mmCIF file of C-alpha atoms in Angstrom:
data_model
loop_
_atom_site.group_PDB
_atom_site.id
_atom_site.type_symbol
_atom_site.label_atom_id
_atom_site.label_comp_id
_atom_site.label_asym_id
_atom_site.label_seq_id
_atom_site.Cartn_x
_atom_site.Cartn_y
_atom_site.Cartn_z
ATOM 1 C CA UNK A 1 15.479 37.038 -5.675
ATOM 2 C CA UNK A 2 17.397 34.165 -3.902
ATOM 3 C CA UNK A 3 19.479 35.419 -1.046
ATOM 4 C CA UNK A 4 22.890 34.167 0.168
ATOM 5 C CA UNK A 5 22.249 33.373 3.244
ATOM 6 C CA UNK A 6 25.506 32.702 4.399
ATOM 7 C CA UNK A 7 26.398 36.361 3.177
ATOM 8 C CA UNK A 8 23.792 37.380 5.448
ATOM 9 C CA UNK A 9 24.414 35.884 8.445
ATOM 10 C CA UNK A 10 27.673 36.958 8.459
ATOM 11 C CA UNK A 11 27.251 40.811 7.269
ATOM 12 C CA UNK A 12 24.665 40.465 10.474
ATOM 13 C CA UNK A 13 27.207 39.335 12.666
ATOM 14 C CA UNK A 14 30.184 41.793 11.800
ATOM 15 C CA UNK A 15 27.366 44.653 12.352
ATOM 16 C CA UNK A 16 26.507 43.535 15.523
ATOM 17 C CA UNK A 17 29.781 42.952 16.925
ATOM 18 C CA UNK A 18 30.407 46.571 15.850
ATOM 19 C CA UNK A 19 27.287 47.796 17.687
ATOM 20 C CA UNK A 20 28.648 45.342 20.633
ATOM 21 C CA UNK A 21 31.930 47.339 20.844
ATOM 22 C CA UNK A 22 29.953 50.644 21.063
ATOM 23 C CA UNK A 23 27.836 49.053 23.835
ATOM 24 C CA UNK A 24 30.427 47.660 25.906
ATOM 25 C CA UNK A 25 33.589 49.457 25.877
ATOM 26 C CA UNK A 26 35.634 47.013 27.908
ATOM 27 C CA UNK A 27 35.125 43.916 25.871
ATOM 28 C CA UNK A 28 36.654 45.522 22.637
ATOM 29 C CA UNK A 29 39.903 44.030 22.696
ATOM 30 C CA UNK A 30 37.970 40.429 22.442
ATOM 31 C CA UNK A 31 35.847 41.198 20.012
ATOM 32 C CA UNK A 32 38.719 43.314 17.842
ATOM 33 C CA UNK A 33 40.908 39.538 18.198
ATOM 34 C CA UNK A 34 37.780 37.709 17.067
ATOM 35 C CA UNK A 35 37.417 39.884 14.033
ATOM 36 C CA UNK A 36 40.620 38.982 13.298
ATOM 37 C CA UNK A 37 40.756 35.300 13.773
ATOM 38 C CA UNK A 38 37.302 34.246 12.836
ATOM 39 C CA UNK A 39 37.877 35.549 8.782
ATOM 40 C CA UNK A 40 40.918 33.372 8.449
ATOM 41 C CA UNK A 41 38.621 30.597 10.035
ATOM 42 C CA UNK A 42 36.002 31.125 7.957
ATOM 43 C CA UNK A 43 37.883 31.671 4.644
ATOM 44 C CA UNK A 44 38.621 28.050 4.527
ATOM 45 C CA UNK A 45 35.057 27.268 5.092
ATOM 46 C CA UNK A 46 33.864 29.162 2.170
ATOM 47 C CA UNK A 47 36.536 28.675 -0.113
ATOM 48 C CA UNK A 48 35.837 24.578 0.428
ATOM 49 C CA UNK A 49 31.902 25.595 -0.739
ATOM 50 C CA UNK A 50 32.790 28.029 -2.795
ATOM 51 C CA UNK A 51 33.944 28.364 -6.457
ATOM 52 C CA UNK A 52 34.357 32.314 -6.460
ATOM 53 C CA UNK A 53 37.155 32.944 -4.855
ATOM 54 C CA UNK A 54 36.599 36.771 -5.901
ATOM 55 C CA UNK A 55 33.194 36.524 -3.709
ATOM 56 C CA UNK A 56 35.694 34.987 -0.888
ATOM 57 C CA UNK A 57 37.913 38.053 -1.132
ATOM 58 C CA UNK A 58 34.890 40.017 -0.574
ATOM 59 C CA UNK A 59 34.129 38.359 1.941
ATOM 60 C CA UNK A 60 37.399 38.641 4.024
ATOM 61 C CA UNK A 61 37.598 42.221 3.337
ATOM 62 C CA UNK A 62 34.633 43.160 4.919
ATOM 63 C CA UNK A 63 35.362 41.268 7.910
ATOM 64 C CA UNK A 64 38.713 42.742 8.035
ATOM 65 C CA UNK A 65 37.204 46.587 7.416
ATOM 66 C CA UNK A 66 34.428 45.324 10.195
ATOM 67 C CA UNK A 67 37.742 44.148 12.602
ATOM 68 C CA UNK A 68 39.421 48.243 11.520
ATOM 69 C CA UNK A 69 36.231 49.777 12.075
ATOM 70 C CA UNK A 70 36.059 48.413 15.703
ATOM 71 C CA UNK A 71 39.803 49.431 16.965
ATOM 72 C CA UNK A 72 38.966 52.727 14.732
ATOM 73 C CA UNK A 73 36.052 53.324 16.941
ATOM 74 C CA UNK A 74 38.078 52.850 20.443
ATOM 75 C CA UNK A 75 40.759 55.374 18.893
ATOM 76 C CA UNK A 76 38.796 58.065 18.088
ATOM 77 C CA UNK A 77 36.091 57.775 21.102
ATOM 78 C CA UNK A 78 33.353 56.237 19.351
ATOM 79 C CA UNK A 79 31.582 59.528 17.206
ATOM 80 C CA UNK A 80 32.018 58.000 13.995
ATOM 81 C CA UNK A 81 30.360 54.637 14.872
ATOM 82 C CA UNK A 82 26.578 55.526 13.076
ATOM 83 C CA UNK A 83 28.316 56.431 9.899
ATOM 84 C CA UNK A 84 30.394 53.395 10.028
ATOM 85 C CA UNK A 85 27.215 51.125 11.089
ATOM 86 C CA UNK A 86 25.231 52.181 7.761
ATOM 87 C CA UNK A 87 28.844 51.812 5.400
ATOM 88 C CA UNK A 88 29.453 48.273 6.670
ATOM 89 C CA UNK A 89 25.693 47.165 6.256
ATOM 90 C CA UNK A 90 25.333 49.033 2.593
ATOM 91 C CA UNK A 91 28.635 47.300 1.882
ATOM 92 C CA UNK A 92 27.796 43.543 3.325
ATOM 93 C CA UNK A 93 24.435 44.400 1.219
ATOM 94 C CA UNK A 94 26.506 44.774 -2.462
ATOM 95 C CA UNK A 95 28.610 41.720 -1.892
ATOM 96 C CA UNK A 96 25.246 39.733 -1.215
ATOM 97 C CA UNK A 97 24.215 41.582 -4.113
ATOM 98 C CA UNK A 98 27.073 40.991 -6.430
ATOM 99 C CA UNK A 99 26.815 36.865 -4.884
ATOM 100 C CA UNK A 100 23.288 37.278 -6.700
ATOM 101 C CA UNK A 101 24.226 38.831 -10.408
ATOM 102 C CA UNK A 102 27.088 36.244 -10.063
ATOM 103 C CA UNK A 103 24.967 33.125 -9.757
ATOM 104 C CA UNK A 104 21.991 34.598 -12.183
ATOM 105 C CA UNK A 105 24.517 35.691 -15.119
ATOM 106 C CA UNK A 106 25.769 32.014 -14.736
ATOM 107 C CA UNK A 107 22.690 30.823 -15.580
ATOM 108 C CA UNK A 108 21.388 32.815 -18.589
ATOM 109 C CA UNK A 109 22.379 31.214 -22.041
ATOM 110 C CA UNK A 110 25.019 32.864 -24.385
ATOM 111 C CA UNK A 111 23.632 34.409 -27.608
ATOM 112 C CA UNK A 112 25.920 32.831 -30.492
ATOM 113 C CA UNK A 113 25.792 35.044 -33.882
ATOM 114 C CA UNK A 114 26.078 32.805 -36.961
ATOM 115 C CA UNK A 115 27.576 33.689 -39.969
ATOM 116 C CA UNK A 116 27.173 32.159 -43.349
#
């Protein structure tokens, strides 16, 4: 199974800058503006590389729900932030997932009934 690196990398980073939050209350309003910022930033990036631009939607959401999650945990004094851990990570996990069944259906050849 190849994995999306990329996909990866980033589902990583959203998760940690969620644990971050938790771990350092005072630096949330940075790291809520750089959830913000850094999709738009990065949407460009991956829509130049690439073609699926319903993998790139994907993409941006889950930064975006990662960016809510953080001011979501500030708001409601940070008891909900082990449920919302495991949700991002399970969720980063099916878009790498979907990435995967995207590319391999791609490459499987198309069954073609004759008829005489």
């Amino acid at each position: 199974m190849k994995i999306n690196w990329l996909a990866l990398v980033e589902s990583t980073a959203c998760t940690l800058c969620i644990l971050c939050c938790f771990l350092s209350y005072y630096v949330y309003s940075l790291l809520v503006l750089l959830g913000y910022v850094v999709p738009f930033l990065l949407y460009y990036v991956l829509k130049r590389f690439h073609e699926e631009s319903f993998l790139v939607f994907l993409f941006l959401a889950t930064c975006f729900l990662s960016s809510t999650t953080l001011s979501a945990i500030i708001l409601f004094k940070m008891w909900m932030v082990f449920p919302i851990l495991l949700f991002s990570f399970v969720l980063s996990y099916k878009i790498i997932e979907l990435d995967y069944l995207m590319k391999k259906s791609r490459k499987m050849p198309k069954i073609v009934e004759v008829k005489n």
